[in-house]
Every structure is written in C-alpha cells, then in structure tokens.
Tab-separated table of C-alpha atoms (C1' of nucleotides) in Angstrom:
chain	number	residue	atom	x	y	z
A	274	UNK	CA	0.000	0.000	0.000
A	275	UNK	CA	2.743	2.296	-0.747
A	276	UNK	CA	3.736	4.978	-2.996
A	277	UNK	CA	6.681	4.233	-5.104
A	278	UNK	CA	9.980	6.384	-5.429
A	279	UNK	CA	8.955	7.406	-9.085
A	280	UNK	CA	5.258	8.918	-7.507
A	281	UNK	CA	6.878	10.353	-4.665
A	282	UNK	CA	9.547	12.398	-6.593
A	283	UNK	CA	7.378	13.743	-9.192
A	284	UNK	CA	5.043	14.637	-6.524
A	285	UNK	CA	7.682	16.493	-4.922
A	286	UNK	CA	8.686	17.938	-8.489
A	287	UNK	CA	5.529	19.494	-8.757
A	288	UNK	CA	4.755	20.899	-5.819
A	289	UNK	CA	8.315	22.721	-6.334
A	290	UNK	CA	7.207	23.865	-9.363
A	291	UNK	CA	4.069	25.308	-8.151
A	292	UNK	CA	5.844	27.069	-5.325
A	293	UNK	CA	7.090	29.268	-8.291
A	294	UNK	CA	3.664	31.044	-9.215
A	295	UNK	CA	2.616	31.505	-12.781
A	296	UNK	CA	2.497	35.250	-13.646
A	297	UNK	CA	2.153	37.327	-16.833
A	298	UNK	CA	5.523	39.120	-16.652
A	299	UNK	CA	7.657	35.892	-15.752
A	300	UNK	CA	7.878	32.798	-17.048
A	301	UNK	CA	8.160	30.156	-13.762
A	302	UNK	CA	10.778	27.746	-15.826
A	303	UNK	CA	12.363	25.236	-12.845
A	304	UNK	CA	15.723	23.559	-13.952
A	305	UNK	CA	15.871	19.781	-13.309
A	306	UNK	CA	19.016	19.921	-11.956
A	307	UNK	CA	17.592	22.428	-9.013
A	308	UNK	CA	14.232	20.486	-9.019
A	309	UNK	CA	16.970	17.480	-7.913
A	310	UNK	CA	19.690	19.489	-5.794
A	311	UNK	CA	16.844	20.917	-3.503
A	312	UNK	CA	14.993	17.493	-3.173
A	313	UNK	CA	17.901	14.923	-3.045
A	314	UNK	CA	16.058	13.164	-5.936
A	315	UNK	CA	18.853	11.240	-8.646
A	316	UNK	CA	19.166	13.790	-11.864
A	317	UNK	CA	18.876	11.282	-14.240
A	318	UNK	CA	15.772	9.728	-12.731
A	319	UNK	CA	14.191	13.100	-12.392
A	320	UNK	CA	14.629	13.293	-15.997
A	321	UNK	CA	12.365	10.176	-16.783
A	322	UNK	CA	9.946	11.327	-14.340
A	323	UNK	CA	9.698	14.879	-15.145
A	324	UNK	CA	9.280	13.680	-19.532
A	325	UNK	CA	6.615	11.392	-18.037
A	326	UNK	CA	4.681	14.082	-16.534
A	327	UNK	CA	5.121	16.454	-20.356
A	328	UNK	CA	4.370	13.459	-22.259
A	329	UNK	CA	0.629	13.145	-20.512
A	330	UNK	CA	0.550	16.802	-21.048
A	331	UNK	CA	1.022	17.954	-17.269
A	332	UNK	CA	3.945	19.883	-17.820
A	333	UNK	CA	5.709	21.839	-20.605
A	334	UNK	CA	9.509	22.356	-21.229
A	335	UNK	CA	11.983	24.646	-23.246
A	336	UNK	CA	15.276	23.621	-24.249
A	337	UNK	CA	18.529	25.480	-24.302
A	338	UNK	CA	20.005	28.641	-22.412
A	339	UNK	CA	16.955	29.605	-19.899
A	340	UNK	CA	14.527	26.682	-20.313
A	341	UNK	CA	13.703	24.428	-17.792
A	342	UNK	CA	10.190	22.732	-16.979
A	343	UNK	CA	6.974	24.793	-15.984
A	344	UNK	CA	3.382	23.161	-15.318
A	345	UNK	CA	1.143	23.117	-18.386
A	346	UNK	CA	-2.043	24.395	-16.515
A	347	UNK	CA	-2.399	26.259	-13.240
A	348	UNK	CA	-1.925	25.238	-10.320
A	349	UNK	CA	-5.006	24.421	-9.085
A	350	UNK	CA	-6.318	22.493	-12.300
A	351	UNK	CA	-3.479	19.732	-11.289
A	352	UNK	CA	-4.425	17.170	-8.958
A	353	UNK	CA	-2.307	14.821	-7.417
A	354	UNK	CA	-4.526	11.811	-8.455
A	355	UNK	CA	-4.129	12.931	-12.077
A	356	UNK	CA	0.086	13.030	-11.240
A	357	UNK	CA	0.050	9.883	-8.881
A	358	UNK	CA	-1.548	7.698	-11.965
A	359	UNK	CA	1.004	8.843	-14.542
A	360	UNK	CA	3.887	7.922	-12.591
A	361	UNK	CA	2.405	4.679	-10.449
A	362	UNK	CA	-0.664	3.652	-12.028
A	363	UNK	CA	-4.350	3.331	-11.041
A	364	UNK	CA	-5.459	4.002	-7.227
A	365	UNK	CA	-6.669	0.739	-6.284
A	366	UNK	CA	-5.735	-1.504	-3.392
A	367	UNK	CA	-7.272	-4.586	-5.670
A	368	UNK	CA	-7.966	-4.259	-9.743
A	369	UNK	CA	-11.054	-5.095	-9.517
A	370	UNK	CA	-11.984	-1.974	-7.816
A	371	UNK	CA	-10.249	0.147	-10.371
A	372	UNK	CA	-12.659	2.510	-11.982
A	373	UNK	CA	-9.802	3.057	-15.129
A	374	UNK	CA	-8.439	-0.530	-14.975
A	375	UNK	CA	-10.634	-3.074	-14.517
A	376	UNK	CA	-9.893	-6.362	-14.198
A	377	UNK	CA	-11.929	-9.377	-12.584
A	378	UNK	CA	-10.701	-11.089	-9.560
A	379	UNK	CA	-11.737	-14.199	-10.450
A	380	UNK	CA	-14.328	-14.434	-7.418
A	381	UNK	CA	-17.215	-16.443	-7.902
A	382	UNK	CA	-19.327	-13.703	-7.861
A	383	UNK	CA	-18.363	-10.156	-7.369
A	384	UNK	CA	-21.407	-8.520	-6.408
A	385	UNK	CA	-21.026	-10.504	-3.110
A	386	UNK	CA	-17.487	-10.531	-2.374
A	387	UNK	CA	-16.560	-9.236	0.893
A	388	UNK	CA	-13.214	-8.317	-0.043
A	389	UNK	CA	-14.170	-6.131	-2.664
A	390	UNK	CA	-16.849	-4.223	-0.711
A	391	UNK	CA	-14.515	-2.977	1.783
A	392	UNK	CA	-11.568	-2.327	-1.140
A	393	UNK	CA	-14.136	-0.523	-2.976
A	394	UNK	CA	-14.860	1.782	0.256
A	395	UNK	CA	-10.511	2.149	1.129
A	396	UNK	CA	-10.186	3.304	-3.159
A	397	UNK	CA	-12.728	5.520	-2.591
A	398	UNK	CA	-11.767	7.323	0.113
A	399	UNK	CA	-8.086	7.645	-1.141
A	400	UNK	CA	-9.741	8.484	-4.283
A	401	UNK	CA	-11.653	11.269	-2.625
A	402	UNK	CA	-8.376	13.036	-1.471
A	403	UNK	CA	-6.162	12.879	-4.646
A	404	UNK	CA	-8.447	14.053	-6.678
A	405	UNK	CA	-9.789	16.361	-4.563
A	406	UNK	CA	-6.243	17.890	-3.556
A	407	UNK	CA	-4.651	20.356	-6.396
A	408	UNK	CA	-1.257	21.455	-6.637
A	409	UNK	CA	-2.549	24.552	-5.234
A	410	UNK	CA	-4.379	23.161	-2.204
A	411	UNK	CA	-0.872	21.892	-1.155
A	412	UNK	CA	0.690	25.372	-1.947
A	413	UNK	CA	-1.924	26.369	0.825
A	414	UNK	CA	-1.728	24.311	3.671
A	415	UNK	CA	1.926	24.436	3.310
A	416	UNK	CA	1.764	28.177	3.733
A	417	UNK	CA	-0.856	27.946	6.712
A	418	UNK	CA	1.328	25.709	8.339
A	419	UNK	CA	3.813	28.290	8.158
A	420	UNK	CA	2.131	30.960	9.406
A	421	UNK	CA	1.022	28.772	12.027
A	422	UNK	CA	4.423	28.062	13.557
A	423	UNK	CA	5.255	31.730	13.038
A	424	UNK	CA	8.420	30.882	10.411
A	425	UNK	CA	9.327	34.002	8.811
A	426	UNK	CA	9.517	34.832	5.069
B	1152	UNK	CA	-0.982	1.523	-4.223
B	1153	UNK	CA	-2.266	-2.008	-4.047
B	1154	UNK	CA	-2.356	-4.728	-1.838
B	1155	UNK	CA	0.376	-7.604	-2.756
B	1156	UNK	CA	-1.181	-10.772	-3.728
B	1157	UNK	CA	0.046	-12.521	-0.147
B	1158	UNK	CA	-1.780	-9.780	1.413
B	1159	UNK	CA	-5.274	-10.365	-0.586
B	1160	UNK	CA	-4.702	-14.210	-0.179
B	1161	UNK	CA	-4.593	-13.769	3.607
B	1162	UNK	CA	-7.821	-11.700	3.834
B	1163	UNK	CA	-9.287	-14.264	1.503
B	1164	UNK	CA	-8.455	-17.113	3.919
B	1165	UNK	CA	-9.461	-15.275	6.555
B	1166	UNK	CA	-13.004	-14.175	5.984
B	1167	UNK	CA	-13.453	-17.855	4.337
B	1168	UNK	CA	-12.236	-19.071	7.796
B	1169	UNK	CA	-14.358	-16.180	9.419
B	1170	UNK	CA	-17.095	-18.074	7.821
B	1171	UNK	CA	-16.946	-20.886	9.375
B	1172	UNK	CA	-18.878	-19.629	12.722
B	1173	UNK	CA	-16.931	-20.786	15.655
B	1174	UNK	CA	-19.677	-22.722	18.319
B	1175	UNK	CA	-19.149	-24.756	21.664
B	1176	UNK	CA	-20.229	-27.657	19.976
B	1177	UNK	CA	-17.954	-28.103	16.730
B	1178	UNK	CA	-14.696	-26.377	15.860
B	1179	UNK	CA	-14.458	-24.728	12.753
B	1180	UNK	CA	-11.429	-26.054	11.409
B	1181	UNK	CA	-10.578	-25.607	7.780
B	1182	UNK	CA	-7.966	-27.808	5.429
B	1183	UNK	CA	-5.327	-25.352	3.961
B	1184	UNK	CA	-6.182	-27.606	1.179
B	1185	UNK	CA	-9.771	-26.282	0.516
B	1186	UNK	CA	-9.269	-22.860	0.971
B	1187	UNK	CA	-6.890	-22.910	-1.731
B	1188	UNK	CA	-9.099	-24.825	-3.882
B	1189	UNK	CA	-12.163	-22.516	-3.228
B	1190	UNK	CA	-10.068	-19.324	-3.375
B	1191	UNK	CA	-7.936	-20.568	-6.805
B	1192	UNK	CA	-4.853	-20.005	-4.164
B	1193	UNK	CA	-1.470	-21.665	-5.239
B	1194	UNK	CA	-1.178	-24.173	-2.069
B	1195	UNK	CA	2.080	-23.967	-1.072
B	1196	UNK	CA	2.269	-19.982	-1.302
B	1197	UNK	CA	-1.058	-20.168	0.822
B	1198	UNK	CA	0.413	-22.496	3.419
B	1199	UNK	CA	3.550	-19.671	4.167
B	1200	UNK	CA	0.658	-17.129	4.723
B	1201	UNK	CA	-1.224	-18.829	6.989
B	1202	UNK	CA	1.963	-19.850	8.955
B	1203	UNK	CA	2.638	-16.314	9.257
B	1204	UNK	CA	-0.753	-15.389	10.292
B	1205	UNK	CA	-0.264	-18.346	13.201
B	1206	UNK	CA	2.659	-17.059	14.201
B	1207	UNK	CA	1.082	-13.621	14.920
B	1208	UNK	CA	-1.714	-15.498	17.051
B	1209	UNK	CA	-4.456	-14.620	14.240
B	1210	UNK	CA	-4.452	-18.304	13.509
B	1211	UNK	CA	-4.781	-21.748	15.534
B	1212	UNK	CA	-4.039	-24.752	14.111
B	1213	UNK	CA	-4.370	-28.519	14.521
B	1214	UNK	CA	-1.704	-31.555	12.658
B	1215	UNK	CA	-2.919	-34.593	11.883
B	1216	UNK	CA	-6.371	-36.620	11.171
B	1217	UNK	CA	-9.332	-33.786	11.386
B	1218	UNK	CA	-6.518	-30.783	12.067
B	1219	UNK	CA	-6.326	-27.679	10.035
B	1220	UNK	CA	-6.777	-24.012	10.418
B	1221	UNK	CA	-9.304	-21.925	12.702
B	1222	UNK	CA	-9.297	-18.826	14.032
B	1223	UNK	CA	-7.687	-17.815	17.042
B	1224	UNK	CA	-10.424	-15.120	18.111
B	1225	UNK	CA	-13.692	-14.445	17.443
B	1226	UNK	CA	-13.986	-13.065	13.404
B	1227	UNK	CA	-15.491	-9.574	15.294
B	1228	UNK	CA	-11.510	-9.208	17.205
B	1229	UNK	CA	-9.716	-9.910	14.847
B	1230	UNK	CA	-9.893	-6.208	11.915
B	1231	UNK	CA	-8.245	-6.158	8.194
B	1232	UNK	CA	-5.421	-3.912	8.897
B	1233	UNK	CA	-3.936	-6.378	11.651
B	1234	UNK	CA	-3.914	-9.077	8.945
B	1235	UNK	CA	-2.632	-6.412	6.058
B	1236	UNK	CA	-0.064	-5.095	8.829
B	1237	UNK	CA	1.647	-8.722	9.319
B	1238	UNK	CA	1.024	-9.574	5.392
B	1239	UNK	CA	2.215	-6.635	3.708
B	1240	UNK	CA	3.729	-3.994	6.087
B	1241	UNK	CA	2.884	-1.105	7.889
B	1242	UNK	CA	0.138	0.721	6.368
B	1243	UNK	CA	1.048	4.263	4.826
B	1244	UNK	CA	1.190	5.706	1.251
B	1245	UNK	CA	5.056	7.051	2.509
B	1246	UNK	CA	7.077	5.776	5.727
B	1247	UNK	CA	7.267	9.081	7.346
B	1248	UNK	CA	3.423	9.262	7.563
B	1249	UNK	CA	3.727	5.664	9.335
B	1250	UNK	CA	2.823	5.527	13.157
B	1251	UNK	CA	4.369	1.861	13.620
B	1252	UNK	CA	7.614	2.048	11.026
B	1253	UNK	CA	8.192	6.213	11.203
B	1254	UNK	CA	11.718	6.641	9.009
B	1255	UNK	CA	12.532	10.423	7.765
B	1256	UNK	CA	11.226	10.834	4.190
B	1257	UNK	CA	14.793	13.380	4.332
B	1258	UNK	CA	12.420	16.963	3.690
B	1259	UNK	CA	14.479	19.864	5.305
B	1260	UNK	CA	11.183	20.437	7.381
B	1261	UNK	CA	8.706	17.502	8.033
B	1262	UNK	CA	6.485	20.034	9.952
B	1263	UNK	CA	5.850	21.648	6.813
B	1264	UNK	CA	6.184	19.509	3.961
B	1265	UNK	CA	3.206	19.301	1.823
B	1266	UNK	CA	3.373	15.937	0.633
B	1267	UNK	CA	3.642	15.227	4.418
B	1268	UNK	CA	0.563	16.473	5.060
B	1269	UNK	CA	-1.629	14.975	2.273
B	1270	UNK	CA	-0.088	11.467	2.720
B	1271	UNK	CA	-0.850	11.516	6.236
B	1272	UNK	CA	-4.538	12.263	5.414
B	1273	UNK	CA	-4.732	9.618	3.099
B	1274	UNK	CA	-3.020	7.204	5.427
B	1275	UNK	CA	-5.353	8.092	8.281
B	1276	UNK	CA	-8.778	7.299	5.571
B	1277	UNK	CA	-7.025	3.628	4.933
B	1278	UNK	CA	-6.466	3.206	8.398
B	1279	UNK	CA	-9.986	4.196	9.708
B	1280	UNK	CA	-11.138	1.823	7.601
B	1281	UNK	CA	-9.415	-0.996	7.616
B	1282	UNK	CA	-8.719	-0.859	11.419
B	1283	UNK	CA	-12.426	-0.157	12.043
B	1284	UNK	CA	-13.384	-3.534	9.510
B	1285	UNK	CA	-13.334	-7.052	11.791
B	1286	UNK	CA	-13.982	-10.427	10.245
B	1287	UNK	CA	-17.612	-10.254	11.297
B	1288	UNK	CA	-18.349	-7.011	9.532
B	1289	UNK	CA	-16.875	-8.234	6.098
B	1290	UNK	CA	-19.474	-11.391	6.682
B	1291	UNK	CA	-22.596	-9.373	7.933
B	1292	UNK	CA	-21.606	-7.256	4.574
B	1293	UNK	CA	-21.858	-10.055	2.378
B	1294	UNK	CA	-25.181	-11.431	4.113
B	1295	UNK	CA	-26.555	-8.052	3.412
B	1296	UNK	CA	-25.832	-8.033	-0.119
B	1297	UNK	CA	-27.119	-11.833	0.014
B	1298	UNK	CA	-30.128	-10.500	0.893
B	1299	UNK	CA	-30.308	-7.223	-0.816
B	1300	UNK	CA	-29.941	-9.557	-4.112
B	1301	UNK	CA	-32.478	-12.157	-3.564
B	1302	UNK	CA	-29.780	-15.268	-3.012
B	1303	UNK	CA	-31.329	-18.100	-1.183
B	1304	UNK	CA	-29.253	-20.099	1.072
C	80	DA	C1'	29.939	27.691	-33.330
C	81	DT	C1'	29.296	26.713	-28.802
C	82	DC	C1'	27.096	26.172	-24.707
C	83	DT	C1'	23.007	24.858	-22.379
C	84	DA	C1'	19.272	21.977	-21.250
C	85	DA	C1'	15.783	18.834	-22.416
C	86	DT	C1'	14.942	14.160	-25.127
C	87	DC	C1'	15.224	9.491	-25.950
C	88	DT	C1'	16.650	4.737	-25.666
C	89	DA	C1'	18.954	1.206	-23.687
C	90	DT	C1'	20.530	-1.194	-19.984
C	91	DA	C1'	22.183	-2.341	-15.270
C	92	DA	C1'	21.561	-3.155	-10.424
C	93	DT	C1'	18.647	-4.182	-6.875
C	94	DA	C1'	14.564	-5.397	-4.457
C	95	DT	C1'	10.228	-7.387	-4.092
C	96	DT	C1'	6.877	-10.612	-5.168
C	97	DA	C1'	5.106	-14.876	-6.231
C	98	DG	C1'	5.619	-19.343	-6.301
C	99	DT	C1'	8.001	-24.170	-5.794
C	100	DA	C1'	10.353	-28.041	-3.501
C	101	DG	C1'	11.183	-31.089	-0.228
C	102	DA	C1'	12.363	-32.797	4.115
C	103	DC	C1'	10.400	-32.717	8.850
C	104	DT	C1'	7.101	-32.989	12.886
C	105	DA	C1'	2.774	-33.851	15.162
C	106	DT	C1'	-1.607	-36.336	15.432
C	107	DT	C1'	-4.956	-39.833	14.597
C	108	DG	C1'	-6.690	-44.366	13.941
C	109	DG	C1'	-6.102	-49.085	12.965
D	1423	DC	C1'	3.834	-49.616	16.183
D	1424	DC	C1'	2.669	-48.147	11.510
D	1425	DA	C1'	0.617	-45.694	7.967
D	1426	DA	C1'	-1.899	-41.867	6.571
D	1427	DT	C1'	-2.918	-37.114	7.283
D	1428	DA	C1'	-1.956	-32.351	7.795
D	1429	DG	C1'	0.652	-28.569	9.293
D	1430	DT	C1'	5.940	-26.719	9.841
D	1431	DC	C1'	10.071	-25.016	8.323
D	1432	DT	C1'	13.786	-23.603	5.319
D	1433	DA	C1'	15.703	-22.825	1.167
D	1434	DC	C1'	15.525	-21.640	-3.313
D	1435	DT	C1'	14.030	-19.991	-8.005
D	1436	DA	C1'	11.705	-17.347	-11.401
D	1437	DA	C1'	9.502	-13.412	-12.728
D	1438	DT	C1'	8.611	-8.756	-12.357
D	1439	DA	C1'	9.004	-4.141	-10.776
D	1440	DT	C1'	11.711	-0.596	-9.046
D	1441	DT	C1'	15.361	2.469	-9.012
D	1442	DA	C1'	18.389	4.079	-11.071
D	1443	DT	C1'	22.673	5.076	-14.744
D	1444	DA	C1'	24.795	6.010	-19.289
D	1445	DG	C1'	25.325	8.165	-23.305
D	1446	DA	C1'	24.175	9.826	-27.599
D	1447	DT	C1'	20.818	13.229	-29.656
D	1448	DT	C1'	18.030	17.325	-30.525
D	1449	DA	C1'	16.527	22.137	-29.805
D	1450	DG	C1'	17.347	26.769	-28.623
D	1451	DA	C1'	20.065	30.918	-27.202
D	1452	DT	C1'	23.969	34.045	-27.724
DNA sequence: ATCTAATCTATAATATTAGTAGACTATTGG
DNA sequence: CCAATAGTCTACTAATATTATAGATTAGAT
C-alpha cells in the first residue's frame, strides 16, 4: 500500500514547481538539476519522471540557455490523483476496484465478495483526497502551516 | 498503491475461515487444502501465509487426522489492517506518515512539507477503515448483499 | 559555433513478489 | 507400532518491478 519512489519524486517535483507562481511578466521555468539538488532526488531519474509528466501533457519544457520545466495548466487544475496515476498507475488496493483498470478477480461472484466491498470503500476514500487535492491546495496548507508556527519569510 | 497478492490471499483465507462460525459444539477447522481450492490459491504460497498469520496469534491450528486451520479469536476481534499489517507492512502511502515504522522521508522540514501532510490524510482514511473492519463485519456485509440480491441459502 | 538543457533509448543493479520443492514434525486411527 | 494425514520449516528460483545510470541526440540561445 505504498507509494513508489517514481510517484513520490514527481510529486515532490511538482509541488516545487508550483511554489514558483505563474504570472504574466515571468515565465516560472524550474531547472531539473535544481528540481533534484533541492529534493535529493537522482538527476537522471528526475529526468524520466519529469518527460513522463510532459508526455501526458502535465507539464511543458523549453530547451537550451533559460529553459527548464513549468506546469502546463495552473496550479489548481493539477491534482495529485491525475500526477500519482502517470507515474504509479491506477489508485486501487485490488484491480477489480479500479474505476480506469478493470480487471476481474476471479471471485465467484463479485457482487457478493466481501473483499471487494470494503476495497471498494478504502479506493474511494483515497480516491476522494487525490483528486480532490490540487497542486494549489498543497501550496496552501503548506503556507498555513507556516504561518502557524510563526516561520518568517 | 495495491495490496500484494500474499496480502489479498490472507484476507481471503481469513473471511473464508471467518465463515466458518466458531460454536461450543464443533470447531471450525478448515484444510489449507480447501481454501486454496475454493479461493484458486497456489497451495504452497497459501500455506507460508497462513503460517505467518499463526505465528502472529491470528491463527490456531491442529496436525494430523481432522486438524487444520481456525481462528484464534472471534472473526469480530480480529480487523483487516492487523492481517494487512503482518502480510504486507505497515500501512502508509510514505514511511514518514507511518505511526508503527516512522523513518525520515529526508524533507528539510517535516512540519511543513506538503506531501507530508496529504499522505498523512490519506493514510489516516485507509487506516480508519481498515482498522475499524473485523472479520464479522466483512461477513454481515456479504449477508446483506445476500439479501439485498435475492440469493437463497 | 558553442554552450546549455531537455529528449530518448537502452541497460544495469537491486529489491520485491510470487511461487516451488522437499524434508520434517505432530496427530490420529487401525 | 505403523501408515496416513496435515501442518511446519527452510531454502531456493523465477519473474517482475523498481530504481536508477549512461550516453548519444536534438533544440534553442547568444
């Protein structure tokens, strides 16, 4: 029931790249290499990640002498159910509680299996915080939390 | 995110073996031999699992002529996540969000990590669950849906 | 041109998972 | 006591997934 390193980083990756707001003047680009420095995360593995996350169309790059990576929509249009199935799949304790990927058990009879009425309720309530949590929600409570322990900015 | 296959085996056993009411008169002892049969569970994989789940003291067993497996507490002591926990680990999308096997995810600032934060909520909506699930509420589920669907017994 | 930074593909190292094998021990019943 | 039954224990293997690493390539800026 646990996250894998490849979820974890690029959820880390994009929270970092939401802390750096999207204005008009200023393009928000985020190196990899800083994305990796300031979260301990392997370059090269970052890399993989981060083309993973463009590829589905969550993030967009630029090459050469001031590029980087910056997110493709704002951030409180990306979820981190949308970012957590790129990287480790569908949210589902068992498939056969997998709204996206389906698969049978192989139960006798599914409509009475224990097993998959209390799955169904655990998917569901992870479910109901991924998708429920954007980008920007994060950006928030993180800041709360700040004020809340009175650290200085 | 998903349960390992030795982890849904062992819940499988276990609510078939939660099935079996325990009474005064007649122990409810069950051949590893026939829950793998009615579960489609490779044998000797299952046997391992239930060993483990002995060893914990979820499981009694007899050797011999008329032995087998039975529970070692009533199905309404004995919840999910202590059979997940021994199965497949400590519950928790990311360690540092785990209250038995805490380790430092490594942040500069645990207090304020996002991630932190989310993870921990989504931890604490498995756990409710799963913790708050026994044996004899995964069977009075299924009767209900029995029921609800017109089965006769 | 040259430097920078992302892109792409392959592959290696490691860990985990899932399953198999077989010898051993305890219990029952004849 | 012996044979059959059924769990115990340990080791091992095969497959798969995870976590990277390497290096050549392409795009863009100055």
């Amino acid at each position: 029931m646990r996250l894998s390193k490849r979820g974890e980083y690029g959820l880390r990756a994009m929270i970092v790249l939401a802390g750096n707001p999207q204005t008009d003047s200023q393009l928000p680009i985020v190196l990899i290499k800083d994305i990796a420095q300031q979260e301990k995360i392997p370059i090269k593995f970052l890399e993989q990640i981060l083309l993973s996350l463009k590829n589905i169309g969550l993030l967009h790059s630029k090459m050469g002498v001031g590029g980087g990576y910056y997110l493709a929509k704002q951030p409180h249009e990306i979820t981190l159910g949308q970012i957590i199935r790129v990287l480790d799949g569908p949210i589902a304790p068992i498939r056969c509680v997998s709204q996206i990927a389906y698969e049978s058990c192989g139960c006798p009879d599914e409509e009475t299996c224990g097993l998959r009425m209390v799955m169904f309720d655990v998917r569901t309530a992870m479910v109901d915080i991924l998708d429920n949590t954007s980008l920007a929600d994060v950006a928030g409570r993180v800041e709360a939390q700040r004020q809340l322990l009175g650290h200085v900015q």
